[in-house]
Short mmCIF file of C-alpha atoms and ligand atoms in Angstrom, two decimals:
data_model
loop_
_atom_site.label_atom_id
_atom_site.label_comp_id
_atom_site.label_asym_id
_atom_site.label_seq_id
_atom_site.Cartn_x
_atom_site.Cartn_y
_atom_site.Cartn_z
CA MET A 16 32.50 60.93 -8.30
CA ALA A 17 33.64 62.04 -4.83
CA LYS A 18 30.75 63.28 -2.69
CA ASN A 19 30.97 66.96 -1.78
CA ILE A 20 30.28 67.72 1.88
CA LEU A 21 29.63 71.16 3.40
CA VAL A 22 31.07 71.32 6.92
CA THR A 23 29.88 74.23 9.06
CA GLY A 24 32.21 75.01 11.97
CA GLY A 25 34.89 72.91 10.29
CA ALA A 26 37.77 74.99 11.69
CA GLY A 27 36.79 74.07 15.27
CA TYR A 28 37.92 71.22 17.46
CA ILE A 29 35.63 68.38 16.34
CA GLY A 30 35.10 69.88 12.89
CA SER A 31 38.81 69.99 11.98
CA HIS A 32 39.31 66.34 12.98
CA THR A 33 36.22 65.29 11.05
CA VAL A 34 37.29 67.20 7.94
CA LEU A 35 40.58 65.29 8.00
CA GLN A 36 38.78 61.94 8.24
CA LEU A 37 36.46 63.02 5.40
CA LEU A 38 39.38 63.89 3.12
CA LEU A 39 41.22 60.66 3.96
CA GLY A 40 37.95 58.80 3.25
CA GLY A 41 37.84 60.21 -0.30
CA PHE A 42 35.23 62.96 0.24
CA LYS A 43 35.52 66.57 -0.86
CA ALA A 44 34.99 69.08 1.93
CA VAL A 45 33.96 72.73 1.85
CA VAL A 46 34.36 74.34 5.26
CA ILE A 47 32.52 77.44 6.39
CA ASP A 48 33.36 79.03 9.73
CA ASN A 49 33.30 82.57 11.12
CA LEU A 50 36.50 81.77 13.12
CA ASP A 51 34.87 83.12 16.31
CA ASN A 52 36.28 80.22 18.32
CA SER A 53 38.91 78.83 15.95
CA SER A 54 41.86 79.58 13.71
CA ASP A 55 42.36 79.14 9.99
CA ILE A 56 45.72 77.56 10.88
CA ALA A 57 43.72 74.45 11.79
CA ILE A 58 42.41 74.30 8.21
CA LYS A 59 45.93 74.64 6.78
CA ARG A 60 47.20 71.86 9.04
CA VAL A 61 44.31 69.57 8.11
CA ALA A 62 45.18 70.07 4.43
CA GLU A 63 48.82 69.18 5.17
CA LEU A 64 47.89 66.08 7.16
CA ALA A 65 45.63 64.96 4.31
CA GLY A 66 48.59 64.91 1.88
CA GLU A 67 47.44 64.44 -1.73
CA PHE A 68 43.79 64.66 -0.55
CA GLY A 69 44.43 68.17 0.77
CA LYS A 70 43.47 69.54 -2.64
CA ASN A 71 39.87 68.43 -1.96
CA LEU A 72 39.47 70.98 0.84
CA SER A 73 38.32 74.56 0.54
CA PHE A 74 37.50 77.18 3.17
CA HIS A 75 35.19 80.21 3.29
CA GLN A 76 34.99 82.56 6.24
CA ILE A 77 31.21 82.86 6.52
CA ASP A 78 28.89 83.42 9.46
CA LEU A 79 25.75 81.27 9.32
CA ARG A 80 23.67 84.30 10.24
CA ASP A 81 24.75 85.91 6.96
CA LYS A 82 22.14 84.25 4.78
CA ALA A 83 23.13 86.08 1.60
CA SER A 84 26.63 84.58 1.76
CA LEU A 85 25.17 81.12 2.36
CA GLU A 86 22.88 81.53 -0.66
CA LYS A 87 25.83 82.61 -2.77
CA LEU A 88 27.82 79.55 -1.76
CA PHE A 89 24.95 77.15 -2.47
CA SER A 90 24.25 78.80 -5.83
CA SER A 91 27.82 78.15 -6.98
CA THR A 92 28.38 74.68 -5.47
CA ASN A 93 26.37 71.45 -5.27
CA PHE A 94 26.53 69.73 -1.90
CA ASP A 95 25.61 66.08 -1.38
CA ALA A 96 25.23 66.54 2.39
CA VAL A 97 25.96 68.94 5.24
CA ILE A 98 27.66 68.26 8.57
CA HIS A 99 26.61 71.05 10.91
CA PHE A 100 29.03 71.72 13.79
CA ALA A 101 28.91 75.53 13.90
CA GLY A 102 27.64 76.89 17.17
CA LEU A 103 28.61 78.41 20.48
CA LYS A 104 29.12 75.84 23.23
CA ALA A 105 30.11 77.39 26.57
CA VAL A 106 27.43 76.44 29.10
CA GLY A 107 28.25 79.22 31.62
CA GLU A 108 28.38 81.91 28.94
CA SER A 109 25.00 80.74 27.64
CA VAL A 110 23.47 81.44 31.06
CA GLN A 111 24.92 84.99 31.02
CA LYS A 112 24.11 85.67 27.35
CA PRO A 113 21.07 83.57 26.37
CA LEU A 114 20.10 85.78 23.43
CA LEU A 115 23.56 85.43 21.92
CA TYR A 116 23.18 81.63 22.08
CA TYR A 117 19.65 81.60 20.67
CA ASN A 118 20.66 84.04 17.95
CA ASN A 119 23.84 82.26 16.94
CA ASN A 120 22.83 78.63 17.30
CA ILE A 121 19.16 78.70 16.39
CA ILE A 122 19.00 81.48 13.81
CA GLY A 123 22.22 80.19 12.26
CA THR A 124 20.71 76.72 11.96
CA ILE A 125 17.39 77.95 10.57
CA ASN A 126 19.24 79.94 7.89
CA LEU A 127 21.24 76.86 6.98
CA LEU A 128 18.16 74.61 6.81
CA GLU A 129 16.25 77.15 4.70
CA VAL A 130 19.08 77.51 2.21
CA MET A 131 19.60 73.74 2.09
CA ALA A 132 15.89 73.23 1.36
CA SER A 133 15.80 75.84 -1.36
CA TYR A 134 18.78 74.24 -3.13
CA GLY A 135 17.42 70.69 -2.72
CA CYS A 136 20.21 69.53 -0.38
CA LYS A 137 18.28 67.58 2.27
CA LYS A 138 20.87 65.35 3.93
CA LEU A 139 22.13 66.57 7.30
CA VAL A 140 24.29 65.37 10.19
CA PHE A 141 23.87 67.58 13.27
CA SER A 142 26.06 67.90 16.40
CA SER A 143 23.75 67.36 19.31
CA SER A 144 24.91 66.60 22.82
CA ALA A 145 24.41 64.26 25.74
CA THR A 146 23.43 67.41 27.61
CA VAL A 147 19.88 66.80 26.27
CA TYR A 148 19.54 63.92 28.79
CA GLY A 149 19.73 66.42 31.66
CA TRP A 150 20.28 64.58 34.96
CA PRO A 151 19.16 61.10 33.87
CA LYS A 152 17.26 58.83 36.28
CA GLU A 153 19.65 56.00 35.43
CA VAL A 154 22.67 55.24 33.26
CA PRO A 155 23.63 54.22 30.64
CA CYS A 156 21.57 56.69 28.59
CA THR A 157 19.67 55.28 25.66
CA GLU A 158 18.36 57.37 22.79
CA GLU A 159 14.78 56.89 24.07
CA PHE A 160 15.40 58.63 27.43
CA PRO A 161 13.28 61.71 28.16
CA LEU A 162 14.91 64.95 27.08
CA SER A 163 15.49 68.07 29.14
CA ALA A 164 17.91 70.97 29.38
CA THR A 165 19.28 72.90 32.30
CA ASN A 166 20.78 75.90 30.50
CA PRO A 167 20.31 77.94 27.29
CA TYR A 168 23.13 76.08 25.47
CA GLY A 169 21.42 72.75 26.15
CA ARG A 170 18.09 74.23 25.09
CA THR A 171 19.54 75.26 21.72
CA LYS A 172 20.47 71.59 21.13
CA LEU A 173 17.04 70.43 22.24
CA PHE A 174 15.23 73.00 20.06
CA ILE A 175 17.35 72.22 17.01
CA GLU A 176 16.66 68.50 17.45
CA GLU A 177 12.92 69.29 17.54
CA ILE A 178 13.19 71.56 14.48
CA CYS A 179 14.87 68.70 12.61
CA ARG A 180 12.13 66.25 13.61
CA ASP A 181 9.49 68.78 12.47
CA ILE A 182 11.04 69.44 9.07
CA TYR A 183 11.28 65.72 8.40
CA ARG A 184 7.60 65.31 9.37
CA SER A 185 6.73 68.08 6.90
CA ASP A 186 8.91 66.80 4.05
CA SER A 187 10.02 63.16 3.91
CA GLU A 188 12.76 63.98 1.38
CA TRP A 189 14.91 65.05 4.33
CA SER A 190 17.37 62.53 5.80
CA ILE A 191 18.77 63.71 9.12
CA ILE A 192 21.07 62.16 11.69
CA LEU A 193 21.33 63.80 15.11
CA LEU A 194 24.50 62.70 16.87
CA ARG A 195 24.52 63.06 20.65
CA TYR A 196 28.17 63.39 21.61
CA PHE A 197 29.32 62.46 25.07
CA ASN A 198 32.68 64.01 26.11
CA PRO A 199 35.10 64.43 23.21
CA VAL A 200 38.76 64.64 24.25
CA GLY A 201 42.23 63.94 22.85
CA ALA A 202 43.67 65.04 19.54
CA HIS A 203 44.84 63.64 16.24
CA PRO A 204 47.73 61.21 16.99
CA SER A 205 50.10 63.43 14.94
CA GLY A 206 49.75 66.13 17.65
CA TYR A 207 49.41 68.61 14.77
CA ILE A 208 45.73 69.50 15.35
CA GLY A 209 43.81 69.59 18.63
CA GLU A 210 41.53 71.64 20.87
CA ASP A 211 42.47 75.28 21.37
CA PRO A 212 39.79 77.03 23.43
CA ARG A 213 39.81 80.83 23.79
CA GLY A 214 40.30 82.13 27.33
CA ILE A 215 39.99 79.98 30.45
CA PRO A 216 38.95 76.45 29.44
CA ASN A 217 35.53 75.30 30.71
CA ASN A 218 36.13 71.63 30.10
CA LEU A 219 38.23 69.19 32.03
CA MET A 220 40.90 68.04 29.58
CA PRO A 221 41.76 71.41 28.00
CA PHE A 222 42.24 72.70 31.56
CA VAL A 223 44.37 69.70 32.56
CA GLN A 224 46.53 70.20 29.50
CA GLN A 225 47.11 73.87 30.33
CA VAL A 226 48.18 72.91 33.86
CA ALA A 227 50.57 70.34 32.39
CA VAL A 228 52.32 72.92 30.19
CA GLY A 229 52.55 75.44 33.04
CA ARG A 230 49.89 77.89 31.88
CA ARG A 231 47.72 77.32 34.98
CA PRO A 232 48.86 76.37 38.49
CA ALA A 233 46.33 73.68 39.40
CA LEU A 234 43.15 71.92 38.35
CA THR A 235 40.07 72.75 40.41
CA VAL A 236 38.06 69.56 40.90
CA PHE A 237 34.38 70.48 40.99
CA GLY A 238 32.84 68.22 43.61
CA SER A 239 34.26 65.26 45.52
CA ASP A 240 31.04 64.28 47.33
CA TYR A 241 29.11 62.67 44.49
CA SER A 242 27.84 59.11 44.92
CA THR A 243 30.48 57.78 42.54
CA LYS A 244 33.48 55.47 42.96
CA ASP A 245 35.76 58.27 44.25
CA GLY A 246 33.27 61.09 44.80
CA THR A 247 34.09 62.97 41.58
CA GLY A 248 31.87 63.31 38.50
CA VAL A 249 31.74 60.47 35.98
CA ARG A 250 31.61 60.99 32.21
CA ASP A 251 31.90 59.03 28.98
CA TYR A 252 35.08 60.39 27.38
CA ILE A 253 35.48 59.63 23.69
CA HIS A 254 38.58 60.11 21.50
CA VAL A 255 37.93 62.88 19.00
CA VAL A 256 39.16 60.68 16.13
CA ASP A 257 36.62 57.98 17.05
CA LEU A 258 33.96 60.69 17.21
CA SER A 259 35.02 61.96 13.78
CA ASP A 260 34.77 58.46 12.34
CA GLY A 261 31.23 58.32 13.74
CA HIS A 262 30.37 61.19 11.36
CA ILE A 263 31.72 59.29 8.36
CA ALA A 264 29.60 56.29 9.40
CA ALA A 265 26.57 58.58 9.71
CA LEU A 266 27.17 60.06 6.25
CA GLN A 267 27.45 56.59 4.77
CA LYS A 268 24.12 55.72 6.35
CA LEU A 269 22.56 58.84 4.81
CA PHE A 270 23.83 57.88 1.36
CA GLU A 271 22.94 54.19 1.60
CA SER A 272 19.45 54.20 3.07
CA LYS A 273 16.33 56.26 3.55
CA ILE A 274 16.72 57.07 7.20
CA GLY A 275 14.17 59.77 8.09
CA CYS A 276 15.30 61.62 11.20
CA GLU A 277 17.32 59.40 13.55
CA VAL A 278 19.35 59.99 16.65
CA TYR A 279 22.49 58.16 17.81
CA ASN A 280 24.63 58.35 20.92
CA LEU A 281 28.37 58.63 20.23
CA GLY A 282 30.33 57.54 23.27
CA THR A 283 32.33 54.56 24.47
CA GLY A 284 29.77 53.27 26.97
CA LYS A 285 32.34 53.54 29.78
CA GLY A 286 32.19 55.94 32.72
CA THR A 287 35.43 57.53 34.00
CA SER A 288 35.76 59.81 37.04
CA VAL A 289 37.66 63.11 37.11
CA LEU A 290 40.37 61.58 39.32
CA GLU A 291 40.74 58.55 37.02
CA MET A 292 41.11 60.84 34.03
CA VAL A 293 43.74 62.96 35.81
CA ALA A 294 45.66 59.80 36.79
CA ALA A 295 45.60 58.54 33.17
CA PHE A 296 46.87 61.92 31.97
CA GLU A 297 49.66 61.99 34.56
CA LYS A 298 50.74 58.53 33.42
CA ALA A 299 50.67 59.45 29.73
CA SER A 300 52.49 62.76 30.18
CA GLY A 301 54.79 62.16 33.12
CA GLN A 302 53.53 65.52 34.46
CA LYS A 303 52.09 66.04 37.93
CA ILE A 304 48.71 67.81 37.93
CA PRO A 305 48.21 69.68 41.24
CA LEU A 306 44.59 69.52 42.39
CA VAL A 307 42.40 71.90 44.37
CA MET A 308 39.26 70.22 45.65
CA ALA A 309 36.23 72.52 45.44
CA ALA A 310 32.44 72.60 45.57
CA ARG A 311 30.26 71.11 42.86
CA ARG A 312 29.88 73.24 39.72
CA PRO A 313 26.25 74.44 39.41
CA GLY A 314 24.39 72.56 36.68
CA ASP A 315 26.75 69.57 36.62
CA VAL A 316 25.30 66.09 36.66
CA GLU A 317 26.79 63.28 38.71
CA THR A 318 27.18 60.47 36.21
CA LEU A 319 26.61 60.38 32.46
CA TYR A 320 27.53 57.65 30.04
CA ALA A 321 26.02 56.17 26.93
CA LEU A 322 24.54 52.97 25.73
CA THR A 323 26.11 52.77 22.27
CA ASP A 324 24.34 49.71 20.86
CA LYS A 325 22.22 51.67 18.39
CA ALA A 326 25.23 53.26 16.65
CA GLU A 327 27.08 49.94 16.71
CA ASN A 328 24.17 48.05 15.13
CA GLU A 329 22.87 50.60 12.68
CA LEU A 330 25.92 52.71 11.78
CA LYS A 331 28.41 49.84 12.15
CA TRP A 332 30.54 52.18 14.23
CA LYS A 333 32.24 51.56 17.57
CA ALA A 334 34.84 53.61 19.44
CA LYS A 335 38.29 52.01 19.26
CA TYR A 336 40.31 54.08 21.73
CA GLY A 337 40.40 54.10 25.54
CA ILE A 338 41.41 56.81 28.00
CA ASP A 339 45.13 55.95 27.75
CA GLU A 340 45.15 56.74 24.04
CA MET A 341 43.01 59.84 24.63
CA CYS A 342 45.52 61.15 27.19
CA ARG A 343 48.56 60.16 25.09
CA ASP A 344 47.25 62.15 22.11
CA GLN A 345 46.07 65.07 24.24
CA TRP A 346 49.61 65.32 25.62
CA SER A 347 51.20 64.98 22.20
CA TRP A 348 49.16 67.97 21.00
CA ALA A 349 49.73 69.98 24.22
CA SER A 350 53.46 69.39 24.43
CA LYS A 351 54.03 70.30 20.76
CA ASN A 352 51.60 73.25 20.86
CA PRO A 353 51.53 74.61 24.43
CA TYR A 354 49.75 77.74 23.19
CA GLY A 355 47.51 75.95 20.73
CA TYR A 356 47.51 77.61 17.33
CA GLY A 357 48.65 80.88 18.89
CA SER A 358 51.74 82.02 20.79
CA ALA A 359 52.51 82.88 24.41
CA ASP A 360 51.82 86.59 23.88
CA SER A 361 48.64 86.10 21.82
CA THR A 362 46.89 83.81 24.31
CA ASN A 363 45.78 84.19 27.90
P1 NAD B 430 34.36 74.63 18.51
O1 NAD B 430 33.98 75.91 19.14
O2 NAD B 430 35.78 74.23 18.50
O3 NAD B 430 33.80 74.59 17.00
C1 NAD B 430 32.63 75.27 16.60
C2 NAD B 430 33.00 76.14 15.41
O4 NAD B 430 31.84 76.82 14.95
C3 NAD B 430 34.05 77.19 15.75
O5 NAD B 430 35.13 77.07 14.81
C4 NAD B 430 33.33 78.52 15.59
O6 NAD B 430 34.18 79.55 15.14
C5 NAD B 430 32.24 78.16 14.60
N1 NAD B 430 31.01 78.98 14.67
C6 NAD B 430 30.29 79.30 15.77
N2 NAD B 430 29.24 80.04 15.42
C7 NAD B 430 29.29 80.21 14.07
C8 NAD B 430 28.47 80.89 13.12
N3 NAD B 430 27.39 81.57 13.49
N4 NAD B 430 28.83 80.83 11.82
C9 NAD B 430 29.93 80.15 11.44
N5 NAD B 430 30.74 79.51 12.28
C10 NAD B 430 30.42 79.53 13.60
O7 NAD B 430 33.45 73.48 19.19
P2 NAD B 430 33.53 71.89 19.05
O8 NAD B 430 33.93 71.34 20.37
O9 NAD B 430 34.28 71.52 17.83
O10 NAD B 430 31.98 71.59 18.88
C11 NAD B 430 31.38 71.40 17.60
C12 NAD B 430 29.89 71.17 17.81
O11 NAD B 430 29.70 70.03 18.65
C13 NAD B 430 29.17 72.33 18.49
O12 NAD B 430 27.88 72.46 17.91
C14 NAD B 430 29.06 71.86 19.93
O13 NAD B 430 27.95 72.43 20.58
C15 NAD B 430 28.86 70.36 19.74
N6 NAD B 430 29.26 69.58 20.93
C16 NAD B 430 30.51 69.73 21.46
C17 NAD B 430 30.86 69.00 22.60
C18 NAD B 430 32.22 69.18 23.23
O14 NAD B 430 32.37 68.79 24.41
N7 NAD B 430 33.22 69.69 22.52
C19 NAD B 430 29.93 68.12 23.19
C20 NAD B 430 28.68 67.99 22.61
C21 NAD B 430 28.35 68.72 21.46
N1 UFG B 431 35.61 69.34 35.84
C1 UFG B 431 36.43 69.68 36.90
N2 UFG B 431 37.24 70.77 36.75
C2 UFG B 431 37.27 71.53 35.61
C3 UFG B 431 36.42 71.17 34.54
C4 UFG B 431 35.59 70.07 34.69
O1 UFG B 431 36.41 69.02 37.93
O2 UFG B 431 38.02 72.52 35.56
C5 UFG B 431 34.75 68.15 35.97
C6 UFG B 431 33.27 68.47 35.87
O3 UFG B 431 32.75 68.84 37.11
C7 UFG B 431 32.72 67.14 35.34
C8 UFG B 431 33.85 66.60 34.47
O4 UFG B 431 35.03 67.28 34.90
O5 UFG B 431 32.52 66.25 36.41
C9 UFG B 431 33.64 66.89 32.98
O6 UFG B 431 33.40 68.28 32.79
P1 UFG B 431 33.46 68.98 31.36
O7 UFG B 431 33.22 70.43 31.54
O8 UFG B 431 34.70 68.58 30.64
O9 UFG B 431 32.26 68.29 30.57
P2 UFG B 431 30.70 68.27 30.88
O10 UFG B 431 30.30 66.84 30.98
O11 UFG B 431 30.34 69.15 32.01
O12 UFG B 431 30.11 68.96 29.59
C10 UFG B 431 30.53 68.58 28.26
C11 UFG B 431 30.41 69.77 27.32
C12 UFG B 431 28.98 70.13 27.10
C13 UFG B 431 28.22 68.95 26.65
C14 UFG B 431 28.40 67.81 27.62
C15 UFG B 431 27.75 66.57 27.09
O13 UFG B 431 31.07 70.89 27.86
O14 UFG B 431 28.91 71.08 26.07
O15 UFG B 431 29.78 67.52 27.80
O16 UFG B 431 27.89 65.52 27.97
F1 UFG B 431 26.92 69.26 26.55
#
């Protein structure tokens, strides 16, 4: 019998790619999403890309804060596990609107956990973030590093991690994997699904891609005076398809062994600077990306990359793709869909 997986936030960037890998891996997937930061076109395209497995996908437009709708869904469907992506993720916005972030991310998660518990579904994979390492004393980051947060978004990740550790301590029937993502980029190699942020992109690669298709004049580089190889910030970029496969590996772990509440870094273990990433994108796309050098962005850390040994050893998962493939697939998506899932007049 195919396992049935509930995917919250499954219409979003990482969620849509993971749902595709789930379907191709023989799972059934039920997606819930309020479409606040996504489009149902992504769900339709995932079903198409999955071919004959597309029939194993269903979608419900539900907000996690609407507990009655969650209860209704759980009362009509048995889930073997939940992958929980749904949440707001813009760091700057979280500073301006902390209550919105605490309400959406924390209350949404508590509702989900309560409904899961009351229907006896106690296997969870949660999207945490490398942001919980704050500005680390050294790199690479291991899972044992001290945790901190510098903004309300990061604090929601930290609090939800702690909530998960507490519920496992209170009830050992729970099996929970917290995945700390580093910097997901790229798109499915088909170029048919990808990242489509609303408004002005906060993150590097969505911004670069909008410059490449002529939607923005230049990339502003935040900081060129860091103590790094070329003065710009260094991050651990990971191909979104590798990241998605990390979720399948995590699910398999949940089904195969009694895991408790465990945390894994998902990254490549390699640090790449902003200028290196731009150069790789220019090579992959043949497009020139004009740069404007500017001051550091408040809250940014200098260098962040992962030690990935724990996921390699325990989940038997390792990222396969490098930055050239990430940029190739980012460009494939951008060039075929310059306005994402929308059109020139529906997007800013
Ligand atoms: P995304 O915005 O593309 O996807 C999140 C989805 O959740 C969206 O489709 C949104 O509409 C939905 N959503 C938000 N609040 C909801 C609610 N209350 N009820 C139902 N649906 C809701 O973001 P993403 O990049 O795919 O990120 C997925 C998860 O991974 C998030 O939790 C994010 O914080 C985490 N994460 C992302 C990154 C990154 O760089 N993209 C890094 C680390 C962690
Ligand atoms: N950058 C620019 N110009 C831009 C955007 C980014 O120079 O327009 C630089 C940043 O200063 C940083 C690097 O590109 O040096 C990466 O920045 P991103 O915004 O793409 O990613 P961050 O590492 O700042 O943050 C991301 C997610 C967070 C998550 C974190 C985990 O946005 O949600 O990764 O590492 F918590």
